Coordinates of C-alpha atoms in Angstrom, one line a residue:
Chain A
X1 CA -6.5 53.0 38.6
X2 CA -9.4 51.3 37.0
X3 CA -9.6 47.9 38.9
X4 CA -12.2 46.5 36.5
X5 CA -10.7 44.1 33.9
X6 CA -11.4 42.6 30.5
X7 CA -11.7 38.8 30.0
X8 CA -8.3 38.8 28.2
X9 CA -6.7 40.6 31.3
X10 CA -8.0 38.0 33.8
X11 CA -7.0 35.2 31.5
X12 CA -3.5 36.4 31.3
X13 CA -3.1 36.9 34.9
X14 CA -4.6 33.3 35.7
X15 CA -2.0 31.8 33.3
X16 CA 0.8 34.0 34.7
X17 CA 0.2 32.8 38.2
X18 CA 0.8 29.2 37.1
X19 CA 4.3 30.1 36.1
X20 CA 6.9 29.4 38.8
X21 CA 10.2 31.2 39.2
X22 CA 12.8 29.4 37.3
X23 CA 10.3 27.9 34.9
X24 CA 11.4 27.6 31.2
X25 CA 8.3 29.0 29.4
X26 CA 7.5 27.7 26.0
X27 CA 5.5 30.5 24.2
X28 CA 3.5 31.1 21.1
X29 CA 2.3 34.5 20.1
X30 CA -0.7 36.6 21.2
X31 CA -2.1 36.1 24.7
X32 CA 0.3 33.3 25.5
X33 CA 3.2 35.5 25.0
X34 CA 1.6 38.1 27.2
X35 CA 1.1 35.6 30.0
X36 CA 4.8 34.6 29.8
X37 CA 5.9 38.4 29.9
X38 CA 3.5 39.1 32.8
X39 CA 4.7 36.2 34.8
X40 CA 8.3 37.3 34.3
X41 CA 7.5 40.9 35.5
X42 CA 5.1 39.9 38.3
X43 CA 5.7 36.6 40.0
X44 CA 8.5 34.6 38.3
X45 CA 11.4 37.1 37.5
X46 CA 13.9 34.3 36.8
X47 CA 11.7 32.4 34.3
X48 CA 13.0 32.2 30.8
X49 CA 10.8 32.5 27.7
X50 CA 11.7 30.4 24.5
X51 CA 10.2 29.7 21.2
X52 CA 9.9 26.6 18.9
X53 CA 11.8 28.4 16.2
X54 CA 14.9 28.2 18.5
X55 CA 15.2 31.6 20.2
X56 CA 16.0 31.3 24.0
X57 CA 15.4 34.1 26.5
X58 CA 14.8 37.0 23.9
X59 CA 14.6 40.5 25.2
X60 CA 11.2 41.2 23.6
X61 CA 11.4 45.0 23.5
X62 CA 8.6 45.0 21.1
X63 CA 5.7 42.4 21.2
X64 CA 6.3 39.9 18.3
X65 CA 3.4 38.8 16.2
X66 CA 4.8 35.5 15.1
X67 CA 7.3 32.9 16.5
X68 CA 9.5 33.7 13.6
X69 CA 9.2 37.5 14.1
X70 CA 12.7 39.1 14.0
X71 CA 11.8 40.7 17.3
X72 CA 12.4 37.3 19.1
X73 CA 15.9 37.1 17.7
X74 CA 17.3 40.3 19.3
X75 CA 19.3 39.9 22.5
X76 CA 18.5 36.2 22.9
X77 CA 20.9 33.9 24.9
X78 CA 21.0 31.8 21.6
X79 CA 19.3 31.7 18.3
X80 CA 19.3 28.1 17.1
X81 CA 16.9 25.9 15.2
X82 CA 13.7 23.9 15.4
X83 CA 15.3 20.6 16.3
X84 CA 17.2 22.5 19.1
X85 CA 14.0 24.0 20.6
X86 CA 12.3 20.6 20.7
X87 CA 15.3 19.0 22.2
X88 CA 15.2 21.5 25.1
X89 CA 11.7 20.2 26.0
X90 CA 12.9 16.5 25.9
X91 CA 16.3 17.1 27.5
X92 CA 16.2 15.0 30.7
X93 CA 17.7 17.8 32.7
X94 CA 15.9 21.1 31.2
X95 CA 12.8 19.3 30.1
X96 CA 11.2 19.0 33.5
X97 CA 11.4 22.8 34.1
X98 CA 9.5 23.6 30.9
X99 CA 5.9 24.8 30.9
X100 CA 4.1 25.6 27.7
X101 CA 1.2 27.7 26.7
X102 CA -1.0 26.6 23.9
X103 CA -4.3 27.4 22.1
X104 CA -6.7 25.2 20.2
X105 CA -9.9 25.3 18.3
X106 CA -11.3 22.2 20.2
X107 CA -10.5 20.6 23.6
X108 CA -12.1 17.4 25.1
X109 CA -12.6 16.4 28.8
X110 CA -9.1 14.7 28.7
X111 CA -7.2 17.8 27.5
X112 CA -6.6 16.6 24.0
X113 CA -6.5 19.4 21.5
X114 CA -7.5 19.9 17.9
X115 CA -5.8 22.5 15.9
X116 CA -6.3 20.8 12.4
X117 CA -9.7 21.0 11.2
X118 CA -13.6 21.2 11.9
X119 CA -15.5 18.3 10.0
X120 CA -14.0 15.6 7.9
X121 CA -10.2 15.7 7.6
X122 CA -10.4 15.2 3.9
X123 CA -13.1 17.7 3.1
X124 CA -13.2 19.9 6.3
X125 CA -15.7 22.7 6.9
X126 CA -12.9 24.7 8.3
X127 CA -9.2 24.0 7.9
X128 CA -6.9 25.5 10.5
X129 CA -3.1 25.9 10.4
X130 CA -2.3 22.5 11.8
X131 CA -0.1 21.1 14.6
X132 CA 2.9 23.3 14.0
X133 CA 4.9 22.5 17.3
X134 CA 1.6 21.8 19.2
X135 CA 1.6 18.1 19.0
X136 CA 5.4 18.0 20.0
X137 CA 4.7 20.3 23.0
X138 CA 1.8 18.3 24.2
X139 CA 3.7 15.1 23.8
X140 CA 7.0 16.3 25.6
X141 CA 6.2 19.0 28.2
X142 CA 5.2 18.0 31.7
X143 CA 2.9 21.0 32.2
X144 CA 0.8 22.8 29.5
X145 CA -1.5 25.7 29.9
X146 CA -4.3 25.8 27.2
X147 CA -6.2 29.1 26.5
X148 CA -9.7 28.6 25.2
X149 CA -12.9 30.5 24.6
X150 CA -15.5 28.7 26.8
X151 CA -18.2 27.6 24.3
X152 CA -19.8 24.2 23.9
X153 CA -18.6 24.0 20.2
X154 CA -15.1 24.3 21.6
X155 CA -15.4 22.1 24.7
X156 CA -16.6 18.9 22.9
X157 CA -17.2 15.3 23.6
X158 CA -15.3 14.2 20.5
X159 CA -12.6 16.0 18.7
X160 CA -12.9 16.3 15.0
X161 CA -9.2 15.5 14.8
X162 CA -6.8 14.7 17.7
X163 CA -3.8 17.0 16.9
X164 CA -2.0 17.2 20.4
X165 CA -2.4 14.4 23.0
X166 CA -3.6 15.2 26.5
X167 CA -4.6 12.2 28.8
X168 CA -5.9 10.5 25.6
X169 CA -8.9 8.4 27.0
X170 CA -7.9 8.8 30.6
X171 CA -7.0 6.3 33.3
X172 CA -3.4 6.1 32.4
X173 CA -4.0 5.9 28.6
X174 CA -1.2 8.5 28.0
X175 CA 1.4 6.4 29.7
X176 CA 0.0 3.3 28.0
X177 CA 0.5 5.0 24.6
X178 CA 4.1 5.4 25.3
X179 CA 4.1 9.1 26.3
X180 CA 5.7 10.6 29.4
X181 CA 3.4 12.3 32.0
X182 CA 2.4 15.8 30.6
X183 CA 0.1 17.4 28.3
X184 CA -2.5 20.1 29.1
X185 CA -2.7 20.5 32.9
X186 CA -4.5 23.9 33.3
X187 CA -7.3 25.3 31.1
X188 CA -7.9 29.0 31.2
X189 CA -10.9 30.5 29.6
X190 CA -13.0 33.6 29.7
X191 CA -15.2 32.0 32.4
X192 CA -12.8 30.1 34.7
X193 CA -10.0 27.7 35.2
X194 CA -10.0 23.9 34.8
X195 CA -7.5 21.3 35.9
X196 CA -7.4 17.5 35.5
X197 CA -8.0 14.7 38.1
X198 CA -4.8 12.7 38.6
X199 CA -6.6 9.3 38.7
X200 CA -9.1 9.6 35.8
X201 CA -7.4 12.3 33.8
X202 CA -10.8 14.1 33.4
X203 CA -11.2 17.9 33.5
X204 CA -12.7 19.4 36.5
X205 CA -13.7 23.1 37.4
X206 CA -11.1 24.5 39.7
X207 CA -12.0 28.3 39.9
X208 CA -14.8 30.5 38.6
X209 CA -14.4 34.1 37.9
X210 CA -16.3 36.8 39.6
X211 CA -19.6 37.2 37.7
X212 CA -19.7 33.6 36.6
X213 CA -21.1 30.4 38.4
X214 CA -20.3 26.8 38.0
X215 CA -23.8 26.3 36.4
X216 CA -23.0 28.9 33.8
X217 CA -19.7 27.2 33.0
X218 CA -21.4 23.9 32.7
X219 CA -23.8 25.3 30.3
X220 CA -20.9 26.4 28.1
X221 CA -19.3 23.0 28.3
X222 CA -20.1 20.2 25.9
X223 CA -19.4 17.4 28.3
X224 CA -20.1 16.5 31.9
X225 CA -17.6 18.0 34.3
X226 CA -17.0 17.8 38.0
X227 CA -17.6 21.2 39.6
X228 CA -17.7 20.0 43.3
X229 CA -14.2 21.2 43.9
X230 CA -14.7 24.7 42.3
X231 CA -13.9 27.9 44.2
X232 CA -14.2 31.5 43.4
X233 CA -11.1 32.8 41.7
X234 CA -9.1 35.5 43.2
X235 CA -9.6 38.4 40.7
X236 CA -6.5 40.1 39.4
X237 CA -4.9 42.6 41.9
X238 CA -4.5 46.2 41.2
X239 CA -0.6 45.5 41.3
X240 CA -1.0 42.7 38.7
X241 CA -3.2 44.8 36.5
X242 CA -0.8 47.7 36.6
X243 CA 2.2 45.8 35.6
X244 CA 0.2 44.0 32.9
X245 CA -1.1 47.2 31.4
X246 CA 2.0 49.4 31.9
X247 CA 4.9 47.2 31.5
X248 CA 3.8 44.3 29.3
X249 CA 1.4 45.7 26.7
X250 CA 1.3 49.5 27.0
X251 CA 0.0 49.9 23.4
X252 CA -2.8 47.1 24.1
X253 CA -1.6 45.4 20.9
X254 CA -2.7 42.0 22.3
X255 CA -5.0 43.2 25.2
X256 CA -7.2 45.1 22.9
X257 CA -9.5 47.9 23.9
X258 CA -9.9 48.5 27.6
Chain B
X1 CA 29.5 17.8 -8.4
X2 CA 29.0 20.8 -6.2
X3 CA 32.7 21.8 -6.1
X4 CA 32.6 24.4 -9.0
X5 CA 34.2 27.5 -7.9
X6 CA 31.5 29.7 -9.4
X7 CA 27.8 28.7 -9.0
X8 CA 26.4 32.2 -9.6
X9 CA 23.7 32.4 -12.2
X10 CA 20.6 34.4 -12.8
X11 CA 17.6 33.3 -10.6
X12 CA 15.5 32.7 -13.9
X13 CA 18.1 30.2 -15.0
X14 CA 18.5 28.4 -11.7
X15 CA 14.7 27.9 -11.3
X16 CA 14.3 26.7 -15.0
X17 CA 17.1 24.4 -14.6
X18 CA 16.4 22.7 -11.2
X19 CA 12.7 23.1 -10.5
X20 CA 10.6 21.0 -12.9
X21 CA 6.9 20.1 -13.2
X22 CA 6.4 17.4 -10.6
X23 CA 9.6 18.2 -8.6
X24 CA 9.7 17.5 -4.9
X25 CA 10.7 20.7 -3.3
X26 CA 11.1 22.5 0.1
X27 CA 11.5 26.2 0.8
X28 CA 13.5 27.7 3.7
X29 CA 12.4 30.1 6.4
X30 CA 9.4 30.0 8.8
X31 CA 5.9 31.7 8.3
X32 CA 6.8 35.2 7.6
X33 CA 10.6 35.1 8.0
X34 CA 13.3 34.4 5.3
X35 CA 11.1 32.8 2.7
X36 CA 13.0 32.6 -0.6
X37 CA 10.2 34.8 -2.1
X38 CA 12.0 35.9 -5.3
X39 CA 12.3 32.2 -6.2
X40 CA 8.7 31.5 -5.2
X41 CA 7.6 34.3 -7.6
X42 CA 9.9 33.0 -10.3
X43 CA 8.5 29.5 -10.0
X44 CA 4.9 31.0 -10.3
X45 CA 6.0 33.1 -13.3
X46 CA 7.5 30.2 -15.0
X47 CA 4.2 28.3 -14.4
X48 CA 5.9 25.2 -13.0
X49 CA 3.1 23.0 -11.9
X50 CA 2.4 19.7 -9.9
X51 CA 5.0 20.4 -7.2
X52 CA 5.3 18.1 -4.2
X53 CA 6.0 20.5 -1.3
X54 CA 7.5 19.5 2.1
X55 CA 6.8 22.0 4.8
X56 CA 7.3 22.3 8.5
X57 CA 5.9 25.8 9.2
X58 CA 5.4 27.6 6.1
X59 CA 3.6 30.8 5.4
X60 CA 4.0 33.5 2.8
X61 CA 5.7 31.4 0.2
X62 CA 3.5 28.4 0.6
X63 CA 0.3 30.5 0.2
X64 CA 1.6 32.2 -3.0
X65 CA 2.6 28.9 -4.5
X66 CA -0.8 27.1 -3.6
X67 CA -2.8 30.2 -4.7
X68 CA -1.1 30.1 -8.1
X69 CA -2.0 26.4 -8.5
X70 CA 1.7 25.3 -8.5
X71 CA 1.4 22.6 -5.7
X72 CA -0.5 19.3 -6.1
X73 CA 0.8 17.4 -3.1
X74 CA 1.7 18.9 0.4
X75 CA 3.3 17.4 3.4
X76 CA 3.0 20.0 6.1
X77 CA 3.0 20.8 9.9
X78 CA 1.6 24.3 9.7
X79 CA 0.3 27.0 7.3
X80 CA 0.1 30.3 8.9
X81 CA 1.3 33.8 8.1
X82 CA 1.4 35.7 11.3
X83 CA -1.3 38.3 12.3
X84 CA -2.5 38.9 8.7
X85 CA -3.5 35.3 8.3
X86 CA -3.2 32.9 11.3
X87 CA -4.2 30.2 9.0
X88 CA -2.9 30.7 5.4
X89 CA -5.9 31.5 3.3
X90 CA -5.1 29.9 0.0
X91 CA -3.8 26.7 1.9
X92 CA -7.2 26.5 3.7
X93 CA -9.2 26.9 0.6
X94 CA -7.3 24.4 -1.4
X95 CA -7.7 21.8 1.4
X96 CA -11.5 22.7 1.9
X97 CA -12.1 22.5 -1.8
X98 CA -10.1 19.4 -2.4
X99 CA -7.7 21.0 -4.8
X100 CA -4.6 19.4 -3.4
X101 CA -3.5 16.2 -1.8
X102 CA -2.1 16.9 1.8
X103 CA -0.9 15.1 4.7
X104 CA -0.3 16.5 8.3
X105 CA 2.8 16.1 10.5
X106 CA 4.2 18.2 13.4
X107 CA 7.1 20.7 13.3
X108 CA 9.4 18.3 15.0
X109 CA 8.5 15.4 12.9
X110 CA 9.1 17.3 9.6
X111 CA 12.4 18.7 11.0
X112 CA 13.6 15.2 11.9
X113 CA 12.4 14.0 8.5
X114 CA 14.8 16.5 6.9
X115 CA 17.5 15.7 9.3
X116 CA 17.1 11.9 8.5
X117 CA 17.5 12.8 4.8
X118 CA 20.5 14.9 5.6
X119 CA 22.1 12.0 7.7
X120 CA 21.2 9.3 5.1
X121 CA 19.3 7.2 7.6
X122 CA 15.9 5.8 6.7
X123 CA 14.1 7.3 9.6
X124 CA 14.6 8.8 13.0
X125 CA 12.7 8.1 16.3
X126 CA 10.6 10.5 18.4
X127 CA 7.9 10.3 21.1
X128 CA 6.0 12.9 19.5
X129 CA 2.5 12.2 18.3
X130 CA 2.0 8.8 20.2
X131 CA -1.9 8.5 20.6
X132 CA -2.6 11.4 18.1
X133 CA -4.6 11.2 14.9
X134 CA -1.3 12.1 13.0
X135 CA -0.4 8.4 13.3
X136 CA -3.6 7.0 12.1
X137 CA -5.0 9.4 9.6
X138 CA -3.1 9.2 6.3
X139 CA -3.5 12.1 3.7
X140 CA -2.0 9.9 1.0
X141 CA -3.7 6.5 0.3
X142 CA -1.8 3.2 0.4
X143 CA -2.4 2.7 -3.2
X144 CA -1.1 6.1 -4.2
X145 CA 1.9 5.7 -2.0
X146 CA 2.8 2.3 -3.6
X147 CA 2.4 3.6 -7.1
X148 CA 4.9 6.5 -6.4
X149 CA 8.5 5.4 -5.8
X150 CA 9.3 8.8 -4.4
X151 CA 6.8 8.5 -1.6
X152 CA 7.3 6.2 1.4
X153 CA 4.8 3.3 1.6
X154 CA 3.4 4.3 5.0
X155 CA 3.0 7.5 6.8
X156 CA 4.5 7.0 10.4
X157 CA 5.1 3.8 12.2
X158 CA 5.2 3.0 16.0
X159 CA 8.0 0.6 16.8
X160 CA 9.1 -1.0 20.0
X161 CA 12.3 0.5 21.6
X162 CA 15.0 -2.2 20.5
X163 CA 16.8 -1.4 23.8
X164 CA 13.9 -2.3 26.1
X165 CA 12.9 0.7 28.4
X166 CA 16.3 2.4 27.9
X167 CA 15.8 6.2 27.9
X168 CA 12.4 5.7 29.5
X169 CA 10.5 4.8 26.5
X170 CA 9.0 1.5 25.5
X171 CA 8.0 2.6 21.9
X172 CA 8.8 5.3 19.5
X173 CA 7.4 6.9 16.4
X174 CA 9.6 6.3 13.5
X175 CA 9.4 9.4 11.0
X176 CA 10.6 8.5 7.5
X177 CA 13.4 10.5 5.8
X178 CA 12.8 13.2 3.1
X179 CA 15.2 13.9 0.3
X180 CA 13.7 16.8 -1.8
X181 CA 14.7 17.1 -5.5
X182 CA 15.5 20.7 -4.7
X183 CA 15.5 23.1 -1.7
X184 CA 15.5 26.8 -2.1
X185 CA 16.7 29.0 0.7
X186 CA 17.3 32.8 1.1
X187 CA 20.2 33.8 3.3
X188 CA 22.0 37.1 4.3
X189 CA 25.4 36.2 2.9
X190 CA 26.9 33.7 0.5
X191 CA 30.0 33.5 -1.7
X192 CA 30.1 32.3 -5.4
X193 CA 31.0 28.8 -4.3
X194 CA 27.8 28.5 -2.2
X195 CA 29.1 28.7 1.4
X196 CA 26.3 30.5 3.4
X197 CA 26.0 32.7 6.5
X198 CA 22.5 32.9 8.1
X199 CA 21.9 35.7 10.8
X200 CA 19.4 35.0 13.4
X201 CA 17.4 31.8 13.6
X202 CA 18.3 29.1 11.1
X203 CA 14.9 27.3 11.5
X204 CA 15.4 24.0 9.7
X205 CA 17.2 25.5 6.7
X206 CA 20.4 23.5 7.3
X207 CA 18.7 20.2 7.5
X208 CA 16.5 21.0 4.5
X209 CA 19.6 21.9 2.4
X210 CA 21.6 18.9 3.4
X211 CA 18.7 16.5 2.6
X212 CA 18.3 17.9 -0.9
X213 CA 19.8 16.7 -4.3
X214 CA 19.9 20.3 -5.6
X215 CA 20.1 23.5 -3.6
X216 CA 19.4 27.1 -4.9
X217 CA 20.7 29.8 -2.6
X218 CA 19.4 33.3 -3.0
X219 CA 21.4 35.9 -1.0
X220 CA 21.1 39.6 0.2
X221 CA 24.8 40.0 -0.3
X222 CA 27.2 38.1 -2.6
X223 CA 30.5 38.3 -0.8
X224 CA 34.1 37.3 -1.5
X225 CA 35.2 34.0 -0.1
X226 CA 37.6 35.6 2.5
X227 CA 34.7 37.4 4.2
X228 CA 33.2 34.0 5.1
X229 CA 36.4 32.1 5.6
X230 CA 37.7 34.6 8.2
X231 CA 34.9 33.6 10.6
X232 CA 34.0 30.0 9.6
X233 CA 32.2 29.5 12.9
X234 CA 29.5 31.9 11.7
X235 CA 28.7 29.9 8.6
X236 CA 26.2 27.1 8.7
X237 CA 26.2 25.7 5.1
X238 CA 29.4 24.7 3.3
X239 CA 29.5 25.0 -0.5
X240 CA 29.6 21.2 -1.1
X241 CA 25.7 21.1 -0.6
X242 CA 24.9 24.0 -3.0
X243 CA 24.1 23.9 -6.6
X244 CA 23.4 27.4 -7.6
X245 CA 23.9 30.8 -6.1
X246 CA 21.7 33.8 -7.0
X247 CA 22.4 37.3 -5.8
X248 CA 19.0 38.9 -5.1
X249 CA 18.8 41.8 -2.8
X250 CA 15.5 42.0 -1.1
X251 CA 15.0 38.3 -2.2
X252 CA 13.0 37.6 1.0
X253 CA 10.6 40.4 0.6
X254 CA 7.8 40.7 1.7
X255 CA 9.0 38.3 4.5
X256 CA 11.7 39.4 7.1
X257 CA 15.5 39.0 6.8
X258 CA 17.1 39.6 10.1
X259 CA 19.5 42.3 10.2
X260 CA 18.4 43.6 6.7
X261 CA 14.7 44.2 6.8
X262 CA 11.4 43.4 8.6
X263 CA 8.4 41.7 7.2
X264 CA 6.1 44.2 5.3
X265 CA 2.9 44.0 7.4
X266 CA 1.0 46.1 5.0
X267 CA 1.8 43.9 2.0
X268 CA 0.9 40.7 4.0
X269 CA -2.4 42.2 5.0
X270 CA -3.2 43.2 1.5
X271 CA -2.2 39.7 0.3
X272 CA -4.5 38.2 2.9
X273 CA -7.4 40.4 1.8
X274 CA -6.9 39.5 -1.8
X275 CA -6.5 35.9 -1.0
X276 CA -10.1 35.7 0.4
X277 CA -11.6 36.5 -3.0
X278 CA -11.0 34.5 -6.2
X279 CA -11.0 37.5 -8.6
X280 CA -9.1 39.8 -6.3
X281 CA -6.5 37.1 -5.9
X282 CA -6.0 36.7 -9.6
X283 CA -5.8 40.4 -10.0
X284 CA -3.3 40.5 -7.3
X285 CA -1.0 37.9 -8.7
X286 CA -1.4 39.3 -12.4
X287 CA -0.3 42.6 -11.1
X288 CA 2.6 41.8 -8.7
X289 CA 3.8 38.4 -10.1
X290 CA 2.9 37.9 -13.7
X291 CA 3.1 41.7 -14.4
X292 CA 6.6 41.9 -13.8
X293 CA 9.7 40.2 -15.4
X294 CA 11.8 40.0 -12.3
X295 CA 12.1 40.4 -8.7
X296 CA 13.8 43.8 -9.3
X297 CA 10.8 45.0 -11.3
X298 CA 8.5 43.6 -8.5
X299 CA 10.5 45.7 -5.9
X300 CA 10.1 48.8 -8.2
X301 CA 6.3 48.2 -8.2
X302 CA 6.4 47.8 -4.4
X303 CA 8.3 51.2 -4.2
X304 CA 11.2 52.7 -2.4
X305 CA 9.0 54.0 0.4
X306 CA 7.9 50.6 1.6
X307 CA 11.4 49.3 1.5
X308 CA 12.6 52.2 3.4
X309 CA 9.8 51.7 6.0
X310 CA 11.0 48.2 6.8
X311 CA 14.7 48.7 6.8
X312 CA 16.2 47.0 9.8
X313 CA 17.6 49.0 12.6
X314 CA 21.4 47.9 12.9
X315 CA 21.1 47.4 16.6
X316 CA 18.1 45.3 17.0
X317 CA 17.9 43.7 13.5
X318 CA 14.2 44.7 12.9
X319 CA 12.4 47.9 12.1
X320 CA 11.8 49.7 15.5
X321 CA 8.4 51.1 16.1
X322 CA 7.2 50.0 12.5
X323 CA 3.4 50.3 12.0
X324 CA 2.3 46.5 12.2
X325 CA -1.5 46.5 12.6

């Protein structure tokens, strides 16, 4: 088997490794759903996937293209509603087990996300879809993984709009604002993996992929970032790649060309 | 009074009677699923303008309405249409070109706002959005709010928890209730009185319906009352909330209706392509919306082959192995 891999493949595996057995995984579509499926088939067989639309533990025989795709409704434990799905994240018994996977147009050093617009809010250069459930998830869920393309225009000093709260301005600002601990705790990009310092709330480089260096990652980051703790990432194993390719997305609908 | 035994009427009549210029409306479904598309197209055909639309995550219906120039004010959490258009194209253009007034919320905030409207309370509390720009950036100005009695005077309010730290929260975001003039939903089954059975996810349809002064239900199947009354635990909406019932098979097309048909990925892709170009979009709506008199004629234009290709498999509820790229 080909043991080389695409950026999407290593990103999927890095996120999947973060999911623990027994986690309740909040998923969107695309690569985040693939990471949730990969975790379930590789390292977290008892994890449960759910969607903001209210489907819990869907079978996912075919890859859904939207969180309202009828493919998520088949063989679910329950099909409920939006208010119920968001309650699951806040429930004081189930909420602590939830891990979420998000994406964004911009992220700052504190893990705050923008999915609303580039430019002025009222006359934006680019308008995006908006929060959807993103703000709710970042507000409620103790651990969130953010998938990003690693570019300076996406890793910015100041967000054009703060849609979803991370550590806000750091140093305990999140708790001061009234939020419970949570928000983005892991950032997975095409170059490496970032985490957040517990005291300052600032992003630091945790792992860099084969073929990248901390310096290269800093060049693609629009703010200063601590790289002193960075270690080389363990690349995807042949076993992980085999399961991802053969059991999760055999048609490469999300993985794209090999 | 919503206790009439027979609320069935043609869709044209229901839309003309309950959706007016300037109405505050909401539509059911979520992105590309169970949108009341027949009603959306009818609103566009009747050229009803200046609508105030309340949306959590809307997609196909939202983009058709905005593209046709029917919406002037929008309160929204998300405008996206699946793979064909991760951000709704006409929505993005309308915002970028200052063609509509808009204000952003989250999905949970919008769902709670409908729920508050349904419950008859002025607001509901949540911890969502604390520290975000959703709290501080208002889309509607203070003067505009104060001049319109149907719009609440402020967007969101952070208030102290009146019970101290009970529940582990010192403060909460109060999200104000919504009571639309009319909500339109599409369901799998309804009876003539308006009792509804939805298969699959209900999204926020139930809250939207119960928050609204008038409710138009379009249904795949108009069934006899005993069909629904034999299994009341499978029904979500009792008739007392419903104003009009319209029997419209394929009334959700081109969005999906679980157990009946899938979304039409080809149609949504063609729509997204047309939406990127002004002339192409006009030509598209001239042909498929204004060029027909009814949803039935629209479906004839779409063709039997398309409808057969998206027919749901009875076991899974969607079209298995359908071409979706």
